Coordinates of C-alpha atoms and ligand atoms in Angstrom, one line a residue:
M4 CA 184.0 109.0 187.4
L5 CA 180.4 108.1 186.5
V6 CA 179.2 106.3 183.4
E7 CA 177.0 109.3 182.7
E8 CA 180.1 111.5 182.3
L9 CA 181.4 109.4 179.4
Q10 CA 181.3 110.6 175.8
T11 CA 179.1 108.3 173.7
P12 CA 179.5 105.9 172.1
A13 CA 181.7 104.2 174.7
L14 CA 182.6 100.6 175.2
L15 CA 181.7 99.3 178.7
V16 CA 182.7 96.1 180.4
E17 CA 180.6 95.2 183.5
R18 CA 183.2 94.0 186.0
A19 CA 181.1 91.4 187.9
V20 CA 179.9 89.8 184.6
L21 CA 183.5 89.7 183.3
R22 CA 184.6 88.1 186.6
H23 CA 181.9 85.5 186.4
N24 CA 182.8 84.6 182.8
L25 CA 186.5 84.4 183.5
D26 CA 186.0 82.2 186.6
T27 CA 183.4 80.0 185.0
M28 CA 185.7 79.2 182.1
S29 CA 188.8 78.8 184.3
A30 CA 186.9 76.2 186.4
A31 CA 185.8 74.3 183.3
L32 CA 189.3 74.5 181.6
P33 CA 191.9 75.2 184.2
G34 CA 195.5 76.2 183.5
L35 CA 196.9 75.0 180.2
R36 CA 193.6 73.4 179.1
L37 CA 192.7 77.0 178.0
R38 CA 194.8 79.1 175.7
P39 CA 192.7 82.3 175.7
H40 CA 192.3 83.9 172.3
V41 CA 193.1 87.6 172.7
K42 CA 191.6 88.7 169.4
A43 CA 188.2 88.8 171.1
H44 CA 189.2 91.7 173.4
K45 CA 192.5 93.1 172.1
C46 CA 193.3 94.4 175.6
T47 CA 196.4 93.4 177.6
S48 CA 194.7 94.6 180.9
L49 CA 192.0 91.9 180.3
A50 CA 194.6 89.3 179.3
R51 CA 196.4 90.0 182.6
L52 CA 193.3 88.8 184.5
Q53 CA 193.2 85.6 182.4
H54 CA 196.9 85.1 183.2
A55 CA 196.2 85.6 186.9
N56 CA 193.5 83.0 186.6
G57 CA 196.2 80.5 185.7
H58 CA 196.3 80.6 181.9
R59 CA 200.0 81.0 180.9
G60 CA 199.7 80.5 177.1
F61 CA 197.6 82.7 174.8
T62 CA 196.3 82.6 171.2
C63 CA 196.8 85.6 168.9
A64 CA 195.5 86.4 165.5
T65 CA 197.9 89.1 164.4
I66 CA 201.6 90.0 164.7
R67 CA 200.5 93.2 166.5
E68 CA 198.7 91.2 169.1
V69 CA 201.7 89.0 169.7
E70 CA 204.0 92.1 170.1
A71 CA 201.6 93.8 172.5
M72 CA 201.3 90.7 174.6
A73 CA 205.1 90.4 174.8
A74 CA 205.4 94.1 175.6
A75 CA 202.9 93.6 178.5
G76 CA 205.1 90.8 180.0
L77 CA 202.6 88.1 178.9
G78 CA 205.0 86.5 176.4
E79 CA 205.6 83.1 178.1
D80 CA 203.9 81.1 175.3
L81 CA 202.2 82.9 172.5
L82 CA 200.6 81.0 169.6
L83 CA 200.0 83.0 166.4
A84 CA 197.1 80.9 165.1
N85 CA 197.4 82.3 161.6
E86 CA 199.7 82.0 158.6
V87 CA 202.1 84.9 158.1
L88 CA 204.7 85.5 155.4
D89 CA 206.8 88.2 157.0
T90 CA 207.8 86.9 160.3
R91 CA 210.7 89.2 161.1
R92 CA 208.9 91.0 163.9
L93 CA 208.2 87.6 165.5
G94 CA 211.8 86.6 165.1
R95 CA 212.9 89.7 167.0
L96 CA 210.5 88.7 169.9
V97 CA 212.0 85.2 169.9
Q98 CA 215.5 86.8 170.1
D99 CA 214.3 88.9 173.1
G100 CA 213.4 85.7 175.0
H101 CA 209.6 85.5 174.3
R102 CA 208.2 82.2 173.3
V103 CA 206.4 82.6 169.9
T104 CA 204.9 79.7 168.0
V105 CA 203.4 80.2 164.6
A106 CA 200.8 78.3 162.5
V107 CA 202.0 76.9 159.1
D108 CA 200.1 75.1 156.4
S109 CA 202.4 75.2 153.4
A110 CA 206.0 75.0 152.3
E111 CA 205.9 78.8 151.8
T112 CA 204.8 79.5 155.4
I113 CA 207.4 77.1 156.7
E114 CA 210.1 78.8 154.7
A115 CA 208.8 82.2 155.9
A116 CA 208.8 81.1 159.6
A117 CA 212.4 79.9 159.4
A118 CA 213.6 83.0 157.4
G119 CA 212.3 85.5 160.0
G120 CA 213.8 83.7 162.9
V121 CA 210.8 81.9 164.4
R122 CA 211.9 78.6 165.8
E123 CA 208.6 76.8 166.8
V124 CA 205.6 76.0 164.7
V125 CA 202.3 74.1 164.8
I126 CA 200.9 72.4 161.7
D127 CA 197.6 74.1 160.9
V128 CA 195.1 71.4 159.7
N129 CA 191.8 72.0 157.9
V130 CA 189.1 70.3 159.9
G131 CA 186.1 71.6 157.8
L132 CA 186.1 75.4 157.9
P133 CA 187.0 76.5 154.4
R134 CA 189.8 78.8 155.5
C135 CA 193.4 78.0 156.5
G136 CA 195.0 74.7 157.2
C137 CA 196.4 71.8 155.2
A138 CA 194.6 68.7 154.3
P139 CA 194.9 66.2 157.2
A140 CA 196.8 63.7 155.1
A141 CA 199.4 66.4 154.2
A142 CA 200.2 67.3 157.8
G143 CA 202.9 64.7 158.4
S144 CA 205.0 65.6 155.4
L145 CA 204.7 69.3 156.2
A146 CA 206.0 68.5 159.7
D147 CA 208.9 66.6 158.2
L148 CA 209.7 69.6 156.0
A149 CA 209.5 72.0 158.9
R150 CA 211.9 69.8 160.9
K151 CA 214.3 69.6 157.9
T152 CA 214.2 73.4 157.8
G153 CA 215.4 73.5 161.4
L154 CA 212.1 74.3 163.1
S155 CA 210.7 72.6 166.1
V156 CA 207.2 71.3 165.6
R157 CA 205.0 71.5 168.7
G158 CA 202.0 69.7 167.3
V159 CA 198.8 70.5 165.4
M160 CA 196.0 73.1 165.5
G161 CA 192.7 72.8 163.7
Y162 CA 189.9 75.3 164.3
E163 CA 186.4 74.0 163.9
G164 CA 185.0 77.5 163.4
H165 CA 182.1 76.3 161.1
L166 CA 180.7 74.4 164.1
M167 CA 180.7 77.2 166.8
L168 CA 177.1 78.2 166.3
V169 CA 175.4 74.8 165.7
Q170 CA 172.4 75.3 167.9
S171 CA 171.9 71.8 169.4
Q172 CA 174.7 71.0 171.8
D173 CA 174.4 67.2 171.0
E174 CA 174.8 68.0 167.3
R175 CA 177.7 70.3 168.0
R176 CA 179.5 67.6 170.1
E177 CA 178.9 65.0 167.4
Q178 CA 180.2 67.2 164.5
T179 CA 183.1 68.4 166.7
G180 CA 184.1 64.8 167.3
Q181 CA 184.1 64.2 163.5
A182 CA 186.3 67.3 162.9
M183 CA 188.7 66.3 165.7
E184 CA 189.0 62.8 164.4
Q185 CA 190.8 64.4 161.4
L186 CA 192.9 66.5 163.7
L187 CA 193.9 63.5 165.8
A188 CA 194.9 61.5 162.7
A189 CA 197.1 64.5 161.6
S190 CA 198.5 64.7 165.1
A191 CA 199.6 61.0 165.0
D192 CA 201.6 61.8 161.8
V193 CA 203.0 65.1 163.1
G194 CA 204.0 64.3 166.6
G195 CA 204.5 66.9 169.3
D196 CA 202.3 67.4 172.3
L197 CA 199.9 70.3 171.2
I198 CA 196.5 69.6 169.8
S199 CA 195.1 73.1 169.8
A200 CA 191.5 73.8 168.7
G201 CA 188.1 75.0 169.8
G202 CA 186.3 78.2 170.7
T203 CA 183.6 79.5 172.9
G204 CA 181.0 77.5 171.0
T205 CA 182.7 74.2 171.4
Y206 CA 184.7 74.6 174.6
A207 CA 182.4 72.2 176.6
V208 CA 182.0 69.6 173.8
N209 CA 185.6 69.5 172.4
T210 CA 187.2 66.8 174.7
W211 CA 189.7 65.8 172.1
A212 CA 192.0 68.9 171.9
T213 CA 194.7 69.3 174.5
E214 CA 193.9 73.0 174.7
I215 CA 191.0 75.2 173.7
Q216 CA 191.5 78.6 172.0
A217 CA 188.3 80.3 173.3
G218 CA 188.2 84.1 173.4
S219 CA 184.7 85.5 173.2
Y220 CA 183.6 83.9 176.5
A221 CA 185.2 86.7 178.4
L222 CA 182.9 89.5 177.0
M223 CA 180.3 87.3 175.2
D224 CA 177.9 88.3 172.5
T225 CA 174.3 87.7 171.5
A226 CA 175.2 85.1 168.9
Y227 CA 176.9 82.9 171.6
Q228 CA 174.3 83.9 174.2
K229 CA 171.6 82.1 172.1
L230 CA 173.5 78.8 172.5
G231 CA 172.8 78.8 176.2
Q232 CA 176.4 79.0 177.3
P233 CA 177.0 79.7 181.0
F234 CA 178.5 83.1 180.2
Q235 CA 176.8 86.5 180.3
Q236 CA 177.2 89.5 178.1
A237 CA 179.7 91.7 179.8
L238 CA 180.3 94.1 176.8
S239 CA 177.9 96.9 175.8
V240 CA 178.2 100.0 173.8
L241 CA 176.9 102.9 175.8
G242 CA 174.9 105.4 173.8
R243 CA 172.5 108.4 174.3
V244 CA 169.1 108.8 173.0
I245 CA 169.5 111.7 170.6
S246 CA 166.0 111.9 169.0
V247 CA 162.5 110.6 169.8
S248 CA 159.4 110.2 167.7
P249 CA 156.0 108.8 168.7
E250 CA 156.9 105.3 167.4
W251 CA 160.6 105.0 167.8
A252 CA 163.8 106.4 169.4
V253 CA 167.3 106.8 168.1
V254 CA 170.5 106.1 170.1
D255 CA 173.9 107.4 168.9
V256 CA 175.4 104.0 168.5
G257 CA 175.7 102.8 164.9
L258 CA 177.6 100.4 162.7
K259 CA 180.8 102.5 163.1
S260 CA 180.9 101.7 166.8
L261 CA 179.4 98.2 166.6
S262 CA 179.8 95.3 164.3
L263 CA 176.7 93.9 162.4
D264 CA 178.3 90.8 160.8
H265 CA 176.4 88.5 163.2
G266 CA 173.2 90.6 163.0
L267 CA 171.6 93.4 164.8
P268 CA 172.5 94.4 168.4
S269 CA 170.0 94.0 171.2
I270 CA 168.7 96.5 173.8
E271 CA 167.0 95.1 176.9
G272 CA 163.2 95.7 176.8
A273 CA 163.3 97.0 173.3
K274 CA 163.0 96.0 169.6
V275 CA 165.9 97.1 167.5
W276 CA 164.7 98.2 164.0
F277 CA 168.0 98.9 162.2
C278 CA 171.4 100.4 162.4
S279 CA 173.0 103.0 160.2
D280 CA 176.4 104.6 160.4
E281 CA 175.9 106.6 163.7
H282 CA 172.4 105.5 164.7
T283 CA 170.3 102.6 166.0
T284 CA 166.6 103.0 165.7
F285 CA 164.5 101.1 168.3
S286 CA 161.1 101.0 170.1
T287 CA 160.4 99.9 173.6
E288 CA 158.4 96.7 174.2
D289 CA 156.1 98.3 176.7
G290 CA 155.4 101.4 174.6
T291 CA 157.1 103.9 177.1
R292 CA 158.8 106.8 175.3
P293 CA 162.5 107.2 176.0
A294 CA 163.6 110.8 176.7
V295 CA 166.3 112.6 174.7
G296 CA 169.5 112.2 176.7
D297 CA 168.6 108.8 178.2
L298 CA 171.6 106.5 178.4
I299 CA 171.2 103.1 176.6
R300 CA 173.4 100.0 176.7
V301 CA 173.4 98.4 173.3
L302 CA 174.6 94.8 173.3
P303 CA 176.6 93.8 170.2
A304 CA 175.9 90.6 168.4
H305 CA 179.6 90.0 167.8
V306 CA 182.2 91.2 170.3
D307 CA 185.6 90.8 168.4
P308 CA 184.9 93.2 165.5
T309 CA 183.1 95.6 167.9
V310 CA 186.1 95.9 170.2
A311 CA 188.4 96.5 167.3
L312 CA 186.5 99.7 166.5
H313 CA 187.3 101.3 169.8
D314 CA 190.4 102.7 171.5
T315 CA 189.2 102.2 175.1
L316 CA 187.3 99.8 177.2
Y317 CA 185.7 101.2 180.4
L318 CA 185.5 98.7 183.2
V319 CA 182.4 99.6 185.1
D320 CA 180.4 98.6 188.2
G321 CA 176.9 99.7 187.4
E322 CA 177.0 103.5 187.2
Q323 CA 180.7 103.8 188.4
V324 CA 183.6 103.8 186.0
L325 CA 186.4 101.8 187.7
E326 CA 189.1 101.7 185.2
R327 CA 190.0 102.8 181.7
W328 CA 191.7 100.1 179.7
P329 CA 193.4 100.8 176.3
V330 CA 192.5 98.4 173.5
D331 CA 196.2 98.2 173.0
M332 CA 196.3 95.2 170.6
R333 CA 194.3 97.1 168.0
G334 CA 195.7 97.8 164.5
W335 CA 198.4 96.1 162.5
Q336 CA 201.4 98.4 162.7
Ligands
LIG408 N1 190.8 79.9 167.2 C1 190.8 80.6 166.0 C2 191.9 80.2 165.1 C3 189.8 81.5 165.7 O1 189.9 82.1 164.6 C4 188.8 81.7 166.7 C5 187.7 82.7 166.4 O2 187.3 83.0 165.3 C6 188.8 81.0 167.9 C7 189.8 80.1 168.1 C8 187.7 81.0 168.9 O3 187.2 82.2 169.3 P1 185.8 82.3 170.0 O4 186.0 81.9 171.4 O5 185.5 83.7 169.9 O6 184.8 81.4 169.3
LIG409 MN1 184.2 86.1 166.8

């Protein structure tokens, strides 16, 4: 099948670029040093390539992702890096022999983990992102409580998400070091051997965590591209020019097929004016006029929420469609 035969909008992954990204990351963080985050692609076919590259443990954001990974035979060591209160679906996976570890940051989430049949937890520590995680000084007593409740505590996690897009690499390293100091202090109180943290923005500067939870590196987005990371944008939303005026053209990719939370998408050789529900208006930098029907690859600024809008990823090599991958970790049910 050819790319031009696809209905638009369609999500494309350029195989050679994906390969480059996966191999570059696996060389920097081999084996267990990387616990790829699947929320960025929500696709077990892609996770299988990461597994084949030697990464046996994965990070998940939702129960649905954990279940889909287990169903795909990738349930050797799944970390749900989020607090959840109804853990019964996770407990069933544990019963079936999958290894599922869940993040906890309160007495309530510890109680919930035990009640649903989860046996292993990590203590989630707040290292500066105003989101989940206990105060570093509270981690030790939460670990004691978890052990008293019958859970095994594998260690700590602390996601420095507020530092991912710090533009200067030196500054990012410095601030990551300060955040990880808090995580290491918590780790000393908690015990266990996991110190899980990091993402695509900090994978190269976070030398304190035992494992890095990066996910976006596989597909990459414009926000991360601007940091000068050694990964390239593999993901685009294919659209067709549906209308042309003397000053601008319109492609049939809008905010319902592309996330705008990190800003406007980009189009090579063009200036993007704005996006609406089903449209992106752009003009070419050299003033040439696109023709109605032209195929355009629109590069999203943020991959994770873009992928979550689609059912299918098309793996392509230039104009050839190689494979059709279901985005099978989508949704919550
Ligand atoms: N870990 C957690 C808990 C996250 O929420 C995220 C992304 O938001 C990541 C790691 C890293 O992901 P990325 O590689 O996309 O920065
Ligand atoms: Mn993201």
